[in-house]
Amino acid sequence: MVAICSGIRAAYASSCPVASAANLFLWASSSARAPTFLRRSRVSRRPKAMASAHPSQGLPSGMDPSMVDEYASQSKLLQEFVKIPSIGKAWVFTSKDENASRAMVSVSQSDLLANKKRSFLLNTHISKSSSKSVSFQWSPFPVEMSGVSAVVPSPSGKKLLLVRNAEDDDSPTKLEIWGPCQLENEIHVARSVHGSLYADGWFEGISWNQEETLIAYVAEEPPQPKPEFNDSGYKKEGSSQKDFRSWKGQGDIEDSWGETYSNKRIPALFVANISSGEVRALKGIPRSLSAGQVIWAPSSSYSLVFVAWSDDNGFQETPRKLGIKYCYNRPCALYAAADPFKEEADKPSTDSNKGDTAALVKLTADLSSAFFPRFSPDGKYLVFISAKSAVDSGAHNATNSMHKIDWPTDGKLEGSLSVSDVVPTVMSPQDGCFPGMYCSGLLRFPWLSDGRTMILSSAWGSKEVILSINVASGEVSRVSPQDSDYSWNVLALDNNNILAVSSSLVTLPQMYYGFEDSHTDKPCQWDWQEISSPFPKPSDKVSSLLADHKFSVIKIPVSNPSDKLPDGAKLPFEAIFVSGKDSASSPTIVVLHGGPHSVYPSSYSRSLAFLYAQGYNLLVVNYRGSLGFGEEALQSLPGNIGSQDVNDVLTALDFVKKRGLIDASRVAVVGGSHGGFLTTHLIGQAPETFVAAAARNPVCNLQLMVGTTDIPDWCFLEVYGKEGKNCFTESPLADTLTQFYQKSPISHISKVKTPTLFLLGAKDLRVPVSNGLQYARALKERGVDTKIIVFPEDIHGLDKFVQT
């Protein structure tokens, strides 16, 4: 277990707090039953004579000095992987010369030992020739964005907004407006006006108007007055602002949006005048709505369009907030409102009985989900994405659809607006055809010059691809290379050209520039040119390790499909196999994603790269229920967790075993969240299959989880399927709890014999730490080799970093 645990722990350490990450290399299991035959072949133990030169005093119990040297070597290699820069967002600014433009690219770099994640901006000049060749002239040095929460260029690229959220309750939020050569204005927003901006995540929304005079954004509402009681009784003056984040006996407790947002106040809308520095709140939004994703509308009495999520979450019996991170099944709608800087005479008339709330217009009253709004360049269409399949079914994520609203030419939003489909939900894709939309974001300006074609990224099986969608005709085309198993993501558009990034599990991210090929009879053919970048090359050791490995996307036929399954659920699922030169004799790690309705794409992952660099094969399984394979396949899993997904993983493992790709006697399994649910199920249901396991914040006991998680509805949906949404309750009956137990890994714990590592976040609200602790302690009680590491400041993702 020592070797597998050291590799697994080190891989997870790339996204864990440094204090805990450092300990991963030192706190190792030393059981006599540990499967040391999993050790990679090119690692050899130091001779005992050399090991004895190290003092043993001060080492944790069970460690010998040779282990320290091995972990030190792994730590050094891990740091080499971690320091490789990651490409974030990009912005392209066009000029009057159609053959020249400018671009900015955001880059981040992690310093594991310092527990810091630094962000930089790189600037470049783009020169294009008539022969469809492009060159990038990069600035000699990057600019570090220390303390910056968000970077938002204006539409023309002549101004730049930098947001610096307050570091403490006494400091203001700062909005910096930069021009070409100077800081033009710095707006300090007191905490009494609003709290921190929502600079990323679900509620993110920062938008310039076309005139570049106003900025609309989403921030925490101002502190609400609360009664305070102390040993002298009631304090008439109320509580201080410093106390707004915690209850401390100050009135009623308020629900939060769960994981990640537990310390955040309700998101509200604000508009800042960049010249005067005045900030005004958008009035009339009831506190039962949480606003986000604001954009400016074309000329209209209603200047702003935004998304709002309702507190009731679609459950009439449970009118409270539930966890929203990763949960597309929370009902939301598009609203329109007036710019608060408009003169009173220009504002829409209000009903005296409704007050300010009549100034809001709900644009998608007949649709359960609407987000990522974008106006077409001519202002005729408002296009948006919908997760109505997720909301209606209860699955936390599902196949998206795209819709549009014909925006009135006079700007008057009177009567019902017509919503029409652009891309419907794909139920069962034909072989090799478009599987449906799985979109996690849109560019601020996603349009080609025809004003009708939108470019976006989406999952397509086990790959990420770039799509073009004609919003007038609904035609969908794949823009990224058709024959590539690499993953592709769009970064920005340069008129009719695309700046993109491509990578694979064995290839570092590389930027490309795409030209549409007009000299072919085939539609939507694109030429892609690799872009030279100033990013430093990885070390020779890392480059060699990457070059020594290959990957393939394998289609796995469904084993004994039931006649009751819809056709889409009988289609093959996929797994990604990563191997080195001696794959048949190397140990293998089965890697499982969480969700369960997510997907592990073929894109580069530093944690997985570090694992296979230790000499392991990887089998990454995208079992049925994953995104990217159509709605019928996805919806086949709810109601069948712990059986269908388990069988899919074992089927994939059997597939590579029968082809002689792996050594069946040396297989480990790792996974987090629902992947941890699968990991602990597998070591119980197939106790002879895996010689080691690692679980990150695993779902081990649904009976315990349902009363402690921020998404109790998830438990009902995944256990009962489509009926789960209707039977959800905060007070489940004994029969329901019994069903939860029977679907849980803990029901198979008596059969487990696999040495298992647990990595748990003490502040996890999604799968609270009690879930993993109970299961791990039960394993210890039964004499199973078990190691538990708890990260005291981490939440579900174990990805805490200090931003600088």
Coordinates of C-alpha atoms in Angstrom, one line a residue, residues 39-594:
R39 CA 5.5 -0.4 -6.6
R40 CA 6.5 1.0 -9.9
S41 CA 9.3 -1.0 -11.5
R42 CA 11.8 1.8 -11.9
V43 CA 11.7 2.8 -8.2
S44 CA 14.2 0.8 -6.1
R45 CA 14.7 0.9 -2.3
R46 CA 17.8 2.5 -1.0
P47 CA 20.2 0.0 0.5
K48 CA 19.9 -0.4 4.2
A49 CA 23.4 0.9 4.7
M50 CA 22.5 4.2 3.0
A51 CA 19.2 4.4 4.8
S52 CA 20.9 4.0 8.2
A53 CA 22.7 7.3 7.6
H54 CA 19.5 9.1 8.2
P55 CA 18.4 9.6 11.8
S56 CA 15.2 7.9 12.6
Q57 CA 14.4 10.1 15.5
G58 CA 11.5 12.4 14.7
L59 CA 9.9 10.3 12.0
P60 CA 6.2 9.4 12.2
S61 CA 5.4 6.0 13.6
G62 CA 5.8 3.3 11.0
M63 CA 8.2 5.2 8.7
D64 CA 11.7 4.3 7.9
P65 CA 14.3 6.7 6.5
S66 CA 14.3 5.2 3.0
M67 CA 10.6 6.2 2.6
V68 CA 11.6 9.8 3.3
D69 CA 14.0 9.8 0.4
E70 CA 11.3 8.3 -1.9
Y71 CA 8.7 10.8 -0.9
A72 CA 11.2 13.7 -1.3
S73 CA 11.9 12.5 -4.9
Q74 CA 8.2 12.3 -5.6
S75 CA 7.6 15.7 -4.0
K76 CA 10.2 17.2 -6.4
L77 CA 8.6 15.7 -9.4
L78 CA 5.2 16.8 -8.3
Q79 CA 6.4 20.4 -8.0
E80 CA 7.7 20.2 -11.6
F81 CA 4.2 19.2 -12.8
V82 CA 2.4 21.8 -10.6
K83 CA 4.5 24.8 -11.7
I84 CA 3.6 24.2 -15.4
P85 CA 1.4 27.3 -16.3
S86 CA -2.3 26.8 -16.9
I87 CA -4.1 28.8 -19.6
G88 CA -7.3 30.6 -18.4
K89 CA -9.3 33.1 -20.3
A90 CA -8.3 35.2 -23.4
W91 CA -9.6 38.4 -25.0
V92 CA -9.0 39.5 -28.6
F93 CA -9.4 43.2 -29.6
T94 CA -9.8 43.9 -33.3
S95 CA -8.5 47.0 -35.1
K96 CA -9.3 48.9 -38.3
D97 CA -6.6 46.8 -40.0
E98 CA -8.3 43.4 -40.5
N99 CA -4.9 41.8 -40.7
A100 CA -3.9 42.9 -37.2
S101 CA -5.4 42.6 -33.7
R102 CA -4.3 42.4 -30.1
A103 CA -4.9 39.8 -27.5
M104 CA -4.6 39.2 -23.7
V105 CA -4.3 35.8 -22.2
S106 CA -4.6 35.0 -18.5
V107 CA -2.3 32.4 -17.1
S108 CA -2.0 31.0 -13.6
Q109 CA 0.8 29.1 -11.9
S110 CA 0.6 27.3 -8.6
D111 CA 3.3 27.3 -5.9
L112 CA 2.5 24.2 -3.9
L113 CA 5.0 24.8 -1.1
A114 CA 4.0 28.5 -0.6
N115 CA 0.3 27.6 -0.9
K116 CA -0.2 30.3 -3.5
K117 CA -1.8 30.5 -6.9
R118 CA -0.4 33.4 -8.9
S119 CA -2.2 34.9 -12.0
F120 CA -0.6 36.7 -14.9
L121 CA -1.6 38.6 -18.0
L122 CA 0.2 38.1 -21.3
N123 CA -0.2 40.6 -24.1
T124 CA 0.4 39.8 -27.8
H125 CA 0.1 41.4 -31.2
I126 CA -1.5 39.2 -33.9
S127 CA -0.5 39.6 -37.5
K128 CA -2.4 37.7 -40.2
S129 CA -1.4 37.2 -43.9
S130 CA -3.5 36.5 -46.9
S131 CA -2.1 33.0 -47.0
K132 CA -3.9 32.1 -43.8
S133 CA -0.8 32.3 -41.7
V134 CA -0.7 34.0 -38.4
S135 CA 2.1 35.2 -36.1
F136 CA 2.0 36.2 -32.4
Q137 CA 4.4 38.8 -31.1
W138 CA 4.3 38.4 -27.3
S139 CA 5.2 41.0 -24.8
P140 CA 8.6 40.2 -23.2
F141 CA 7.2 39.9 -19.6
P142 CA 3.9 39.0 -18.1
V143 CA 2.0 41.3 -15.7
E144 CA 1.2 39.7 -12.3
M145 CA -2.4 40.3 -11.1
S146 CA -1.7 40.3 -7.4
G147 CA -4.9 40.5 -5.3
V148 CA -7.1 40.8 -8.4
S149 CA -10.4 38.9 -8.3
A150 CA -11.5 39.6 -11.8
V151 CA -10.2 41.1 -15.1
V152 CA -12.8 42.5 -17.4
P153 CA -11.8 44.4 -20.6
S154 CA -14.3 46.9 -22.1
P155 CA -15.9 46.0 -25.5
S156 CA -13.4 48.1 -27.5
G157 CA -10.4 47.0 -25.4
K158 CA -9.6 50.6 -24.6
K159 CA -10.4 50.2 -20.9
L160 CA -9.8 47.5 -18.4
L161 CA -11.6 46.8 -15.1
L162 CA -9.7 45.2 -12.3
V163 CA -11.7 44.1 -9.3
R164 CA -10.0 43.8 -5.9
N165 CA -12.3 42.3 -3.3
A166 CA -11.9 43.4 0.3
E167 CA -9.5 41.3 2.4
D168 CA -11.4 41.9 5.6
D169 CA -14.7 43.4 6.9
D170 CA -13.2 46.9 7.4
S171 CA -11.8 47.3 3.9
P172 CA -13.7 48.5 0.8
T173 CA -14.0 46.7 -2.5
K174 CA -12.0 48.4 -5.2
L175 CA -12.9 48.8 -8.8
E176 CA -9.9 50.0 -10.8
I177 CA -10.5 51.5 -14.3
W178 CA -7.4 51.5 -16.4
G179 CA -6.8 53.2 -19.7
P180 CA -4.0 52.6 -22.1
C181 CA -1.3 54.2 -20.0
Q182 CA -2.8 55.1 -16.6
L183 CA -5.2 54.4 -13.8
E184 CA -8.2 56.5 -14.8
N185 CA -10.3 56.0 -11.7
E186 CA -10.4 53.9 -8.6
I187 CA -13.9 53.4 -7.0
H188 CA -13.9 52.4 -3.4
V189 CA -17.2 50.7 -2.4
A190 CA -17.9 50.6 1.3
R191 CA -19.1 47.5 3.0
S192 CA -22.3 49.3 3.8
V193 CA -23.1 49.5 0.0
H194 CA -22.3 45.9 -0.8
G195 CA -19.8 43.1 0.0
S196 CA -17.5 41.3 -2.3
L197 CA -18.2 40.9 -6.0
Y198 CA -19.1 37.5 -7.3
A199 CA -16.1 37.3 -9.6
D200 CA -16.5 33.7 -10.5
G201 CA -18.8 30.8 -10.1
W202 CA -22.6 30.5 -10.7
F203 CA -23.5 34.1 -10.0
E204 CA -20.6 35.8 -11.8
G205 CA -21.7 38.8 -13.7
I206 CA -19.6 41.8 -14.6
S207 CA -20.6 43.7 -17.8
W208 CA -19.7 47.0 -19.5
N209 CA -22.3 48.9 -21.4
Q210 CA -21.6 49.6 -25.1
E211 CA -20.8 53.3 -24.4
E212 CA -18.2 52.1 -21.8
T213 CA -19.5 54.6 -19.2
L214 CA -21.3 52.1 -16.8
I215 CA -20.4 48.7 -15.4
A216 CA -23.1 46.4 -14.1
Y217 CA -22.0 43.7 -11.7
V218 CA -23.2 41.1 -9.1
A219 CA -22.0 41.5 -5.4
E220 CA -23.1 40.5 -2.0
E221 CA -26.1 42.6 -0.7
P222 CA -25.3 45.1 2.1
P223 CA -25.4 43.7 5.6
Q224 CA -28.9 43.3 6.9
P225 CA -29.7 44.8 10.4
K226 CA -30.2 42.1 13.0
P227 CA -31.1 42.2 16.7
E228 CA -28.3 41.4 19.0
F229 CA -28.4 40.1 22.5
N230 CA -25.6 40.0 25.1
D231 CA -25.4 39.6 28.8
S232 CA -27.1 42.9 29.3
G233 CA -30.1 42.0 27.2
Y234 CA -31.2 43.4 23.8
K235 CA -29.0 46.0 22.2
K236 CA -31.1 48.7 20.5
E237 CA -28.4 49.8 18.1
G238 CA -28.3 46.3 16.6
S239 CA -25.2 44.4 15.6
S240 CA -22.0 45.6 14.1
Q241 CA -21.0 45.0 10.5
K242 CA -18.2 42.8 11.6
D243 CA -20.7 40.2 12.9
F244 CA -22.8 39.9 9.7
R245 CA -21.2 36.6 8.6
S246 CA -22.1 34.6 11.6
W247 CA -25.3 34.2 13.7
K248 CA -24.0 34.7 17.2
G249 CA -27.5 35.0 18.6
Q250 CA -28.4 37.8 16.1
G251 CA -31.9 37.0 14.9
D252 CA -32.9 34.2 12.6
I253 CA -30.4 32.1 10.7
E254 CA -30.5 32.5 6.9
D255 CA -30.1 29.7 4.4
S256 CA -27.1 29.8 2.1
W257 CA -26.5 28.3 -1.3
G258 CA -24.5 25.6 0.3
E259 CA -21.0 24.4 -0.7
T260 CA -18.7 27.3 -1.6
Y261 CA -21.3 29.9 -0.7
S262 CA -21.9 29.3 3.0
N263 CA -20.1 32.5 4.0
K264 CA -21.7 34.6 1.2
R265 CA -24.6 37.0 1.4
I266 CA -27.4 37.0 -1.2
P267 CA -26.1 38.1 -4.6
A268 CA -27.6 41.5 -5.8
L269 CA -27.1 43.8 -8.8
F270 CA -25.3 47.1 -8.8
V271 CA -24.2 49.6 -11.5
A272 CA -21.2 51.8 -11.2
N273 CA -20.6 55.1 -13.1
I274 CA -16.9 54.9 -14.0
S275 CA -16.6 58.7 -14.3
S276 CA -18.3 59.8 -11.1
G277 CA -17.6 56.7 -9.1
E278 CA -21.2 56.5 -7.9
V279 CA -22.6 53.1 -7.3
R280 CA -26.3 52.3 -7.3
A281 CA -28.2 49.2 -6.4
L282 CA -30.8 47.8 -8.8
K283 CA -34.0 48.1 -6.8
G284 CA -37.0 45.9 -6.9
I285 CA -35.4 42.5 -6.9
P286 CA -37.1 40.5 -4.0
R287 CA -34.7 38.8 -1.6
S288 CA -36.3 35.5 -2.6
L289 CA -34.3 35.8 -5.9
S290 CA -30.5 35.6 -6.2
A291 CA -29.3 37.5 -9.2
G292 CA -26.3 36.7 -11.5
Q293 CA -24.9 36.7 -15.1
V294 CA -26.0 40.3 -15.8
I295 CA -25.6 41.7 -19.3
W296 CA -26.6 45.0 -21.0
A297 CA -29.5 45.0 -23.5
P298 CA -29.7 46.9 -26.8
S299 CA -31.5 50.2 -26.7
S300 CA -34.5 49.6 -24.5
S301 CA -36.3 51.0 -21.5
Y302 CA -35.2 47.8 -19.9
S303 CA -31.4 48.1 -20.0
L304 CA -30.3 45.0 -18.1
V305 CA -30.9 41.3 -18.5
F306 CA -29.9 38.9 -15.8
V307 CA -30.5 35.4 -14.4
A308 CA -32.2 34.9 -11.1
W309 CA -32.5 31.7 -9.0
S310 CA -35.5 31.3 -6.7
D311 CA -35.2 30.2 -3.1
D312 CA -37.9 27.5 -3.4
N313 CA -35.8 25.3 -5.7
G314 CA -38.9 23.8 -7.2
F315 CA -39.9 22.0 -4.0
Q316 CA -43.0 23.5 -2.6
E317 CA -42.6 21.5 0.6
T318 CA -39.1 22.8 1.1
P319 CA -39.0 26.5 0.4
R320 CA -35.3 27.0 1.2
K321 CA -32.0 27.3 -0.6
L322 CA -30.2 24.0 -1.4
G323 CA -26.6 23.6 -2.6
I324 CA -26.2 25.2 -6.0
K325 CA -22.5 24.5 -7.0
Y326 CA -22.5 22.0 -9.8
C327 CA -26.3 21.8 -9.5
Y328 CA -27.9 22.9 -12.8
N329 CA -31.2 21.5 -11.5
R330 CA -32.0 24.7 -9.5
P331 CA -34.8 26.6 -11.3
C332 CA -33.8 29.9 -12.8
A333 CA -35.2 32.4 -15.2
L334 CA -34.2 35.5 -17.3
Y335 CA -35.3 38.9 -16.1
A336 CA -35.1 42.4 -17.5
A337 CA -34.8 45.6 -15.5
A338 CA -34.1 49.3 -16.0
D339 CA -30.7 50.9 -15.5
P340 CA -30.8 52.6 -12.0
F341 CA -29.0 55.6 -13.5
K342 CA -31.8 56.4 -15.9
E343 CA -34.0 59.4 -15.1
E344 CA -37.2 58.6 -13.2
A345 CA -39.2 59.7 -16.2
D346 CA -37.5 57.1 -18.4
K347 CA -38.2 54.3 -16.0
P348 CA -41.2 52.0 -16.7
S349 CA -44.3 52.9 -14.8
T350 CA -44.9 50.8 -11.6
D351 CA -48.0 49.5 -10.0
S352 CA -48.4 51.3 -6.7
N353 CA -49.5 48.0 -5.1
K354 CA -46.4 46.2 -6.1
G355 CA -43.8 48.9 -5.5
D356 CA -40.5 48.6 -7.2
T357 CA -40.9 44.9 -8.1
A358 CA -43.1 45.8 -11.1
A359 CA -40.0 47.2 -12.8
L360 CA -38.9 43.7 -13.3
V361 CA -40.0 41.7 -16.4
K362 CA -39.7 37.9 -16.3
L363 CA -38.6 36.9 -19.9
T364 CA -38.8 33.1 -19.6
A365 CA -42.0 32.5 -17.5
D366 CA -42.8 29.2 -19.3
L367 CA -39.3 27.7 -19.0
S368 CA -37.9 26.1 -15.8
S369 CA -34.3 27.0 -16.6
A370 CA -32.5 29.8 -18.5
F371 CA -29.0 31.1 -18.1
F372 CA -25.9 32.4 -20.0
P373 CA -27.9 35.1 -21.9
R374 CA -26.2 36.6 -25.0
F375 CA -27.6 39.2 -27.4
S376 CA -26.9 38.8 -31.1
P377 CA -24.7 41.6 -32.6
D378 CA -27.7 43.2 -34.3
G379 CA -29.8 43.0 -31.1
K380 CA -32.6 41.0 -32.8
Y381 CA -32.1 37.8 -30.7
L382 CA -31.6 37.1 -27.1
V383 CA -30.0 33.6 -27.0
F384 CA -29.6 31.5 -23.9
I385 CA -28.9 28.0 -22.6
S386 CA -31.4 25.9 -20.6
A387 CA -30.9 23.0 -18.2
K388 CA -34.7 22.2 -18.2
S389 CA -33.9 18.5 -18.5
A390 CA -32.0 18.7 -15.2
V391 CA -34.7 20.8 -13.5
D392 CA -37.6 18.7 -14.7
S393 CA -35.9 15.4 -13.9
G394 CA -34.1 16.4 -10.7
A395 CA -30.7 15.2 -11.9
H396 CA -28.1 17.7 -10.9
N397 CA -26.8 18.0 -14.4
A398 CA -28.2 16.8 -17.8
T399 CA -28.2 17.5 -21.5
N400 CA -28.7 21.3 -22.2
S401 CA -30.8 22.9 -24.9
M402 CA -30.5 26.3 -26.6
H403 CA -33.3 28.8 -27.1
K404 CA -33.8 32.3 -28.4
I405 CA -36.2 35.3 -27.8
D406 CA -37.0 37.7 -30.6
W407 CA -36.1 41.0 -29.0
P408 CA -38.6 43.7 -29.8
T409 CA -37.2 46.4 -32.2
D410 CA -38.8 49.2 -30.2
G411 CA -37.3 47.9 -26.9
K412 CA -40.8 47.6 -25.3
L413 CA -41.3 44.4 -23.4
E414 CA -45.1 44.2 -23.4
G415 CA -47.1 41.0 -23.5
S416 CA -45.6 37.5 -23.6
L417 CA -42.4 37.0 -25.4
S418 CA -42.0 34.2 -27.8
V419 CA -39.3 31.6 -26.9
S420 CA -38.2 29.3 -29.7
D421 CA -35.9 26.3 -29.8
V422 CA -32.4 26.6 -31.4
V423 CA -30.9 23.3 -30.3
P424 CA -33.2 20.7 -28.6
T425 CA -32.2 18.1 -26.1
V426 CA -30.7 15.1 -27.8
M427 CA -32.1 11.9 -26.4
S428 CA -30.2 9.1 -28.2
P429 CA -27.4 10.2 -30.6
Q430 CA -26.7 8.2 -33.7
D431 CA -23.2 6.7 -33.9
G432 CA -20.6 9.4 -34.3
C433 CA -23.2 12.2 -34.4
F434 CA -23.9 15.2 -32.2
P435 CA -24.7 13.9 -28.7
G436 CA -26.3 17.1 -27.4
M437 CA -25.1 20.3 -25.7
Y438 CA -23.1 20.1 -22.5
C439 CA -22.0 23.7 -22.0
S440 CA -20.4 25.0 -18.9
G441 CA -19.8 28.6 -20.1
L442 CA -20.0 31.0 -23.0
L443 CA -17.7 33.7 -24.3
R444 CA -18.7 37.3 -23.6
F445 CA -18.9 37.8 -27.4
P446 CA -19.3 34.3 -29.0
W447 CA -20.4 35.5 -32.5
L448 CA -18.8 35.2 -35.9
S449 CA -19.2 38.2 -38.2
D450 CA -22.4 37.0 -39.8
G451 CA -24.1 37.7 -36.5
R452 CA -25.9 34.4 -36.5
T453 CA -23.1 31.8 -35.8
M454 CA -22.2 31.2 -32.2
I455 CA -19.0 29.4 -31.2
L456 CA -18.8 27.5 -27.9
S457 CA -17.2 24.5 -26.2
S458 CA -19.1 21.3 -25.2
A459 CA -18.5 17.7 -24.1
W460 CA -18.8 15.1 -26.9
G461 CA -18.3 11.7 -25.3
S462 CA -15.0 11.6 -23.6
K463 CA -13.7 14.7 -25.4
E464 CA -14.3 18.4 -25.3
V465 CA -15.0 19.9 -28.7
I466 CA -15.7 23.3 -30.3
L467 CA -19.1 23.7 -31.9
S468 CA -20.6 26.3 -34.2
I469 CA -24.3 26.9 -33.9
N470 CA -26.4 28.9 -36.4
V471 CA -29.1 30.4 -34.2
A472 CA -31.3 31.2 -37.1
S473 CA -31.3 27.7 -38.6
G474 CA -30.3 25.6 -35.6
E475 CA -27.5 23.9 -37.6
V476 CA -24.8 22.5 -35.3
S477 CA -21.3 21.7 -36.6
R478 CA -18.1 20.5 -35.0
V479 CA -15.4 23.0 -35.6
S480 CA -12.4 21.3 -33.9
P481 CA -10.7 18.5 -35.8
Q482 CA -13.1 15.6 -36.4
D483 CA -10.5 12.8 -36.2
S484 CA -8.9 14.1 -32.9
D485 CA -9.2 12.4 -29.5
Y486 CA -7.7 15.5 -28.0
S487 CA -9.9 18.0 -26.1
W488 CA -10.4 21.5 -27.5
N489 CA -11.8 24.7 -25.9
V490 CA -12.4 28.0 -27.4
L491 CA -10.6 30.9 -25.7
A492 CA -11.7 33.9 -27.8
L493 CA -12.8 35.0 -31.3
D494 CA -10.8 37.2 -33.7
N495 CA -13.5 38.2 -36.2
N496 CA -14.1 35.0 -38.1
N497 CA -11.1 33.2 -36.6
I498 CA -10.8 31.2 -33.4
L499 CA -8.2 31.3 -30.6
A500 CA -8.4 27.9 -28.9
V501 CA -6.5 25.6 -26.6
S502 CA -6.0 21.9 -27.2
S503 CA -4.5 19.2 -24.9
S504 CA -4.7 15.5 -24.1
L505 CA -4.0 13.4 -21.0
V506 CA -0.4 13.0 -22.3
T507 CA 0.0 16.4 -24.0
L508 CA 0.4 19.8 -22.3
P509 CA -2.1 22.5 -23.3
Q510 CA -1.2 24.2 -26.6
M511 CA -2.8 27.3 -28.2
Y512 CA -4.1 27.1 -31.8
Y513 CA -5.5 29.6 -34.2
G514 CA -8.3 28.4 -36.5
F515 CA -9.3 29.6 -40.0
E516 CA -12.4 28.6 -41.7
D517 CA -11.5 26.9 -45.0
S518 CA -13.6 28.4 -47.8
H519 CA -11.8 26.4 -50.5
T520 CA -13.6 23.2 -49.8
D521 CA -16.9 21.8 -50.7
K522 CA -17.3 20.4 -47.2
P523 CA -19.1 22.6 -44.8
C524 CA -17.5 23.9 -41.6
Q525 CA -13.9 22.8 -42.4
W526 CA -11.3 24.6 -40.4
D527 CA -7.5 24.8 -40.6
W528 CA -5.7 25.0 -37.3
Q529 CA -2.3 26.5 -36.8
E530 CA -0.2 25.9 -33.7
I531 CA 0.8 29.1 -32.0
S532 CA 4.2 29.6 -30.5
S533 CA 3.9 30.9 -27.0
P534 CA 6.3 32.3 -24.4
F535 CA 5.4 29.6 -21.8
P536 CA 8.5 27.9 -20.5
K537 CA 9.0 24.3 -21.6
P538 CA 8.7 21.7 -18.9
S539 CA 11.8 20.0 -17.5
D540 CA 13.5 17.3 -19.6
K541 CA 12.3 14.7 -17.1
V542 CA 8.6 15.8 -17.4
S543 CA 8.9 16.0 -21.2
S544 CA 10.3 12.5 -21.3
L545 CA 7.6 11.1 -19.1
L546 CA 4.9 12.7 -21.2
A547 CA 6.5 11.4 -24.4
D548 CA 6.8 7.9 -23.0
H549 CA 3.0 7.6 -22.6
K550 CA 0.1 7.3 -25.0
F551 CA -3.7 7.3 -24.6
S552 CA -6.7 6.0 -26.4
V553 CA -10.5 6.4 -26.1
I554 CA -12.1 3.0 -25.9
K555 CA -15.7 2.2 -26.6
I556 CA -17.0 -0.3 -24.1
P557 CA -20.1 -2.4 -25.1
V558 CA -22.8 -2.5 -22.4
S559 CA -22.8 -5.8 -20.6
N560 CA -26.2 -7.6 -20.8
P561 CA -28.4 -4.6 -21.3
S562 CA -31.9 -4.9 -20.0
D563 CA -34.9 -4.8 -22.4
K564 CA -36.4 -2.1 -20.2
L565 CA -33.6 0.3 -21.0
P566 CA -34.2 3.0 -23.7
D567 CA -32.0 2.7 -26.8
G568 CA -29.7 5.5 -25.8
A569 CA -28.8 3.6 -22.6
K570 CA -27.8 0.5 -24.6
L571 CA -25.1 2.3 -26.6
P572 CA -21.5 1.8 -25.7
F573 CA -19.9 4.0 -23.0
E574 CA -16.3 5.0 -23.0
A575 CA -13.1 4.7 -21.1
I576 CA -9.7 6.4 -21.6
F577 CA -6.6 4.2 -21.3
V578 CA -3.3 5.7 -20.6
S579 CA -0.2 3.5 -20.7
G580 CA 3.6 3.6 -20.9
K581 CA 6.0 1.3 -22.8
D582 CA 5.5 -1.7 -20.4
S583 CA 1.8 -1.4 -19.8
A584 CA 1.1 -5.1 -19.6
S585 CA 3.4 -5.5 -16.7
S586 CA 2.7 -2.2 -14.9
P587 CA 0.1 -1.7 -12.2
T588 CA -3.1 0.0 -13.1
I589 CA -5.3 2.6 -11.4
V590 CA -9.0 2.9 -12.3
V591 CA -10.0 6.5 -12.1
L592 CA -13.6 7.5 -11.5
H593 CA -15.2 10.9 -11.8
G594 CA -17.8 12.3 -9.4

